[in-house]
GROMACS .gro file of C-alpha atoms in nm:
model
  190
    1UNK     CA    1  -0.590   2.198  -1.148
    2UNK     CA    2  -0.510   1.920  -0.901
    3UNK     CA    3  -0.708   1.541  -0.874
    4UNK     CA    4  -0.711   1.375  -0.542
    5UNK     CA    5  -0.735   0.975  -0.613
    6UNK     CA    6  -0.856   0.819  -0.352
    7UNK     CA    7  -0.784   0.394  -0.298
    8UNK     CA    8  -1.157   0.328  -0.333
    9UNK     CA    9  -1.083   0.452  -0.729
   10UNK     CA   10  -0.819   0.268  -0.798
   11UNK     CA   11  -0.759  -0.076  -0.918
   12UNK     CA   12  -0.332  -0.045  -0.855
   13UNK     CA   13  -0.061  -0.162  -0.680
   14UNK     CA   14  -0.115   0.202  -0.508
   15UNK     CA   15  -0.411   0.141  -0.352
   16UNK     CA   16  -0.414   0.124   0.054
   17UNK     CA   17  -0.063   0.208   0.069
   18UNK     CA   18   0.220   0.494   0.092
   19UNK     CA   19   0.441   0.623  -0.214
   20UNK     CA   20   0.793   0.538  -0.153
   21UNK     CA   21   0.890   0.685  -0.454
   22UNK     CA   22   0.820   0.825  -0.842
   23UNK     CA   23   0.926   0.954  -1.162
   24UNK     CA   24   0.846   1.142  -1.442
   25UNK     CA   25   0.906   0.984  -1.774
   26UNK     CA   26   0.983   1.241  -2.068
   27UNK     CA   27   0.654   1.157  -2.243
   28UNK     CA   28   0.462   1.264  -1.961
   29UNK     CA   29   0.406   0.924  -1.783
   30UNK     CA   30   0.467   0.856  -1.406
   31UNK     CA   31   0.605   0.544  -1.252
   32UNK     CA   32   0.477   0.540  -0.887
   33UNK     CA   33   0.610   0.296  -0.658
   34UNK     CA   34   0.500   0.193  -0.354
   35UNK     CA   35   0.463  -0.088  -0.037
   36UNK     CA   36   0.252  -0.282  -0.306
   37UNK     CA   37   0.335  -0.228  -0.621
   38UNK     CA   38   0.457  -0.061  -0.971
   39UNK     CA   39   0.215   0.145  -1.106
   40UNK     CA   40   0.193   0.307  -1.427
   41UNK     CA   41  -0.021   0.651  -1.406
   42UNK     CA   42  -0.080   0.846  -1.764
   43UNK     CA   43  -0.212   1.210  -1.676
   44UNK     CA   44  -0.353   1.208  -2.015
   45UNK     CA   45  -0.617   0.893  -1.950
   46UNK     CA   46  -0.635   0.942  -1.613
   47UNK     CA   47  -0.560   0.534  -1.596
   48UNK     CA   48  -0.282   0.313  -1.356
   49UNK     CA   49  -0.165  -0.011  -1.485
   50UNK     CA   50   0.060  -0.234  -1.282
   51UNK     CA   51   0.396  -0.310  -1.355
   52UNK     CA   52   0.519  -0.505  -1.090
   53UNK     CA   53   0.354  -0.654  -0.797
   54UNK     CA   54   0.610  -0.612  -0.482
   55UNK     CA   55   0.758  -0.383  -0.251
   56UNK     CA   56   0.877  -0.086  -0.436
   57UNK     CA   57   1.159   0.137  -0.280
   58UNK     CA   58   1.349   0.353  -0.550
   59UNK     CA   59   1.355   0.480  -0.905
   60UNK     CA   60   1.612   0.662  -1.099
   61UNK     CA   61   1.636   0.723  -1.440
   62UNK     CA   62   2.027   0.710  -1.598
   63UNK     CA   63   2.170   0.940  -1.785
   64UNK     CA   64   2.149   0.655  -2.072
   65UNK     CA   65   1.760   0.713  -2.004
   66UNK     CA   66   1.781   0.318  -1.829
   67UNK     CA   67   1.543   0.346  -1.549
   68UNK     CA   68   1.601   0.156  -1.274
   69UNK     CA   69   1.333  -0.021  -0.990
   70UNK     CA   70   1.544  -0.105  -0.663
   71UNK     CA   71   1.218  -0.359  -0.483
   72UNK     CA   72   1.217  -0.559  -0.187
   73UNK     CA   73   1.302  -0.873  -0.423
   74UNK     CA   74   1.642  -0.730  -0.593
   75UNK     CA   75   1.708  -0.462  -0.842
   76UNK     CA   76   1.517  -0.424  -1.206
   77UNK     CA   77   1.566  -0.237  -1.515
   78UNK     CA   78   1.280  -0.132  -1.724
   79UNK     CA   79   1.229   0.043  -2.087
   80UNK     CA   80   0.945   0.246  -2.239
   81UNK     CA   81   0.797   0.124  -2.573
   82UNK     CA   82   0.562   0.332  -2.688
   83UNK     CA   83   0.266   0.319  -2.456
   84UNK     CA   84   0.380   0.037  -2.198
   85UNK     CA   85   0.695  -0.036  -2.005
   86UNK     CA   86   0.856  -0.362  -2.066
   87UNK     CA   87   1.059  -0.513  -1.769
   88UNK     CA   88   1.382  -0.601  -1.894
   89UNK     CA   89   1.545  -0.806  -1.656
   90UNK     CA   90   1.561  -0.848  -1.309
   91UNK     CA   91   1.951  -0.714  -1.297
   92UNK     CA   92   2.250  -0.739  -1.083
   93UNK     CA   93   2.433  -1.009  -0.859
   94UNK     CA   94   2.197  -1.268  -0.716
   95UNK     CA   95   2.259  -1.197  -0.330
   96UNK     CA   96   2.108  -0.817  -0.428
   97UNK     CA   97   1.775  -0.821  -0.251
   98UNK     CA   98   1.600  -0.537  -0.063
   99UNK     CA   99   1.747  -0.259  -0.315
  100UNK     CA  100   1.678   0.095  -0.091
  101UNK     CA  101   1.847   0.341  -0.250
  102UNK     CA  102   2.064   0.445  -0.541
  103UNK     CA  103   2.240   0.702  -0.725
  104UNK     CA  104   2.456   0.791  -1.051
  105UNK     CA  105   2.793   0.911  -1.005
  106UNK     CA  106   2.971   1.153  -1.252
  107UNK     CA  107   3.121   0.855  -1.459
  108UNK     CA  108   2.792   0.720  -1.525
  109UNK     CA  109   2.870   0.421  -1.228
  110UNK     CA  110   2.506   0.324  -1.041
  111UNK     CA  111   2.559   0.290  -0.663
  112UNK     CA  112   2.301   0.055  -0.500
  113UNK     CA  113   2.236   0.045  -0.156
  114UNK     CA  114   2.055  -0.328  -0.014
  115UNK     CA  115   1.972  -0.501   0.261
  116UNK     CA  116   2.006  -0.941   0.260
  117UNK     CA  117   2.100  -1.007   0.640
  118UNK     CA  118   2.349  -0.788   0.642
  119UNK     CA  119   2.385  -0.431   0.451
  120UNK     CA  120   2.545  -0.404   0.133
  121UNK     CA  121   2.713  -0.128  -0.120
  122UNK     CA  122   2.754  -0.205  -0.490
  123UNK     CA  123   2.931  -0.011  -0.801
  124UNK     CA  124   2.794  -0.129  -1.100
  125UNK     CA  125   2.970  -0.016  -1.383
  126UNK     CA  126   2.777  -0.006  -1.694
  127UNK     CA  127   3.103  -0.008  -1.962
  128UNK     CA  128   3.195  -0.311  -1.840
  129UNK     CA  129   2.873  -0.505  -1.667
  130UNK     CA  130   3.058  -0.586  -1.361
  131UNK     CA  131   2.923  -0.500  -0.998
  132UNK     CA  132   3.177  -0.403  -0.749
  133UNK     CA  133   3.079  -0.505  -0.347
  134UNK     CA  134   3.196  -0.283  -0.106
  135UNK     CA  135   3.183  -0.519   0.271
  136UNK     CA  136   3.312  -0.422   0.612
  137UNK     CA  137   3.642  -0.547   0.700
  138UNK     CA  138   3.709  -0.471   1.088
  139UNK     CA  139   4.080  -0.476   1.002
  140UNK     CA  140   4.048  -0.207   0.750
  141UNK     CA  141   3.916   0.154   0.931
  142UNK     CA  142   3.887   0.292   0.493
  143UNK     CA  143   3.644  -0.003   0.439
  144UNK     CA  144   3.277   0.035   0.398
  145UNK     CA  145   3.111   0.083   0.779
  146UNK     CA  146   2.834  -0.190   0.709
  147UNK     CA  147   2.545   0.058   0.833
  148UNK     CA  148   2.205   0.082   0.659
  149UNK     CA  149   2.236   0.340   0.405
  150UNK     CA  150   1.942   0.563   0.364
  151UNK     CA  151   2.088   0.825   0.093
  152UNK     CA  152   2.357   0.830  -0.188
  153UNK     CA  153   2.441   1.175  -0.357
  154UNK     CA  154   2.763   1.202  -0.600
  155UNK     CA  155   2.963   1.537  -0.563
  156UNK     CA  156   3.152   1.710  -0.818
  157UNK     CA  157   3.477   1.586  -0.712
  158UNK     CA  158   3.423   1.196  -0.849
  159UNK     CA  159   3.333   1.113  -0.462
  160UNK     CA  160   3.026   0.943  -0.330
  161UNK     CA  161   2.842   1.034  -0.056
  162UNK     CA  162   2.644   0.817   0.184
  163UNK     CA  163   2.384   0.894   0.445
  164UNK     CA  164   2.344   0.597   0.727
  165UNK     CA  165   2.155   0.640   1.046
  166UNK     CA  166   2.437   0.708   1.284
  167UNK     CA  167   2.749   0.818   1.047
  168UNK     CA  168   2.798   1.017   0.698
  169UNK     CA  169   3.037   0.791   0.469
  170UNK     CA  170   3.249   0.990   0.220
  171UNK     CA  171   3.406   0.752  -0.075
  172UNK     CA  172   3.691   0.850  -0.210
  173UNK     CA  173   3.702   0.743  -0.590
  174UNK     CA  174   4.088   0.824  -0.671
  175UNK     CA  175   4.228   0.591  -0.317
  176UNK     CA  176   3.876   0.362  -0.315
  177UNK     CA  177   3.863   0.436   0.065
  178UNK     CA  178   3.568   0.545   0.264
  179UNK     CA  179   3.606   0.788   0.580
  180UNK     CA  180   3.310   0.851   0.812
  181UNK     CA  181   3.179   1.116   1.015
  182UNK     CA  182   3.012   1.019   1.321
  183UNK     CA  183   2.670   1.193   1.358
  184UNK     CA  184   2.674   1.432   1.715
  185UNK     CA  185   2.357   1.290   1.877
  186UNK     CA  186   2.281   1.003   2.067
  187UNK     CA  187   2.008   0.769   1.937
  188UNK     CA  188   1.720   0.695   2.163
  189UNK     CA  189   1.477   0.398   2.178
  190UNK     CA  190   1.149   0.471   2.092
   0.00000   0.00000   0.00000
C-alpha cells in the first residue's frame, strides 16, 4: 500500500516544501531532506522528527556506512544510534558552504561539489583526514573548469566524472588532470 502525507499532517522540516533528496537507512528509516529541513521518517510509526533545520541538498551513505548531509551551511556527517541520529560534526574545510552534490570514488575518496562565491571541488580522503581543493587556474587547460557541478559519478577506471551545465569534466586519477567535453547546444535565456 502507498500513504500520501500531505503538509497540513506534518509537523517537519518537510512541510511546504520540495524533496531534494533521501535515503534509506538499513534499519528501515528514511532521511528526507529538503529546502527546509532534515527529517527523520520511520515507516514503522508513521512519525518525522527533525534533524536539522536548513537547506538540505544531498545524502550519501559511505561504504564505511558514514552518511553524509551536504546543506546550504557546509557539509555534515551523521550516525545512527539506535532509534535517533546523532549529528556528529559539521565536517570539512571552513570555506565549504553550499555542499550540492557528492560521490564515493572506488578508493573510498568523497568528492564534494559547493558553491561560496565561486564553485568549488574537494577530495576528501578519509585515511588520512585531509581535503584536497581542486580551483581553476587559466594558465593550466588540465585544471578544474570552475563551472557549477550538478553530478559526480566514479567509473571503474579510478576516474571521476563531473556533470556541469555547459561541459562534462573527466578527472583523471593516475595524471590528477581534468579534460572537458563541451556540451553541443547553445544555452538560451529563459
Amino acid at each position: 500500500s502507498f500513504t500520501h502525507f500531505l503538509p497540513r499532517q506534518l509537523q517537519s522540516a518537510i512541510l511546504r516544501t520540495q524533496v531534494q533528496a533521501f535515503l534509506e537507512n538499513p534499519d528501515g528509516k528514511f532521511l528526507i531532506g529538503s529546502y527546509n529541513g532534515l527529517d527523520v521518517f520511520d515507516p514503522e510509526t508513521g512519525r518525522f522528527d527533525v534533524l536539522v533545520d536548513q537547506s538540505i541538498w544531498s545524502i550519501l551513505q559511505d561504504r564505511q556506512d558514514i552518511i553524509w548531509v551536504g546543506s546550504a551551511h557546509g557539509l555534515y556527517q551523521i550516525e545512527p544510534q539506535g532509534n535517533k541520529f546523532n549529528i556528529l560534526r559539521q565536517f570539512g574545510p571552513t570555506d565549504v558552504s553550499d555542499v550540492r552534490v557528492f560521490a564515493e570514488d572506488n578508493n573510498h575518496h568523497i568528492w564534494i561539489a559547493g558553491h561560496n562565491g565561486d564553485y568549488q571541488l574537494f577530495k576528501h580522503d578519509p585515511s588520512s583526514g585531509r581535503f584536497f581543493q581542486y580551483s581553476y587556474d587559466p594558465l593550466n587547460p588540465n585544471s578544474f573548469s570552475g563551472h557549477s557541478i550538478r553530478g559526480i559519478i566514479p567509473d571503474n577506471e579510478g576516474g571521476v566524472w563531473l556533470a556541469s551545465y555547459f561541459k562534462l569534466h573527466k578527472f583523471n586519477s593516475r595524471h590528477q588532470t581534468f579534460s572537458s567535453i563541451a556540451l553541443p547546444f547553445e544555452p538560451t535565456a529563459m
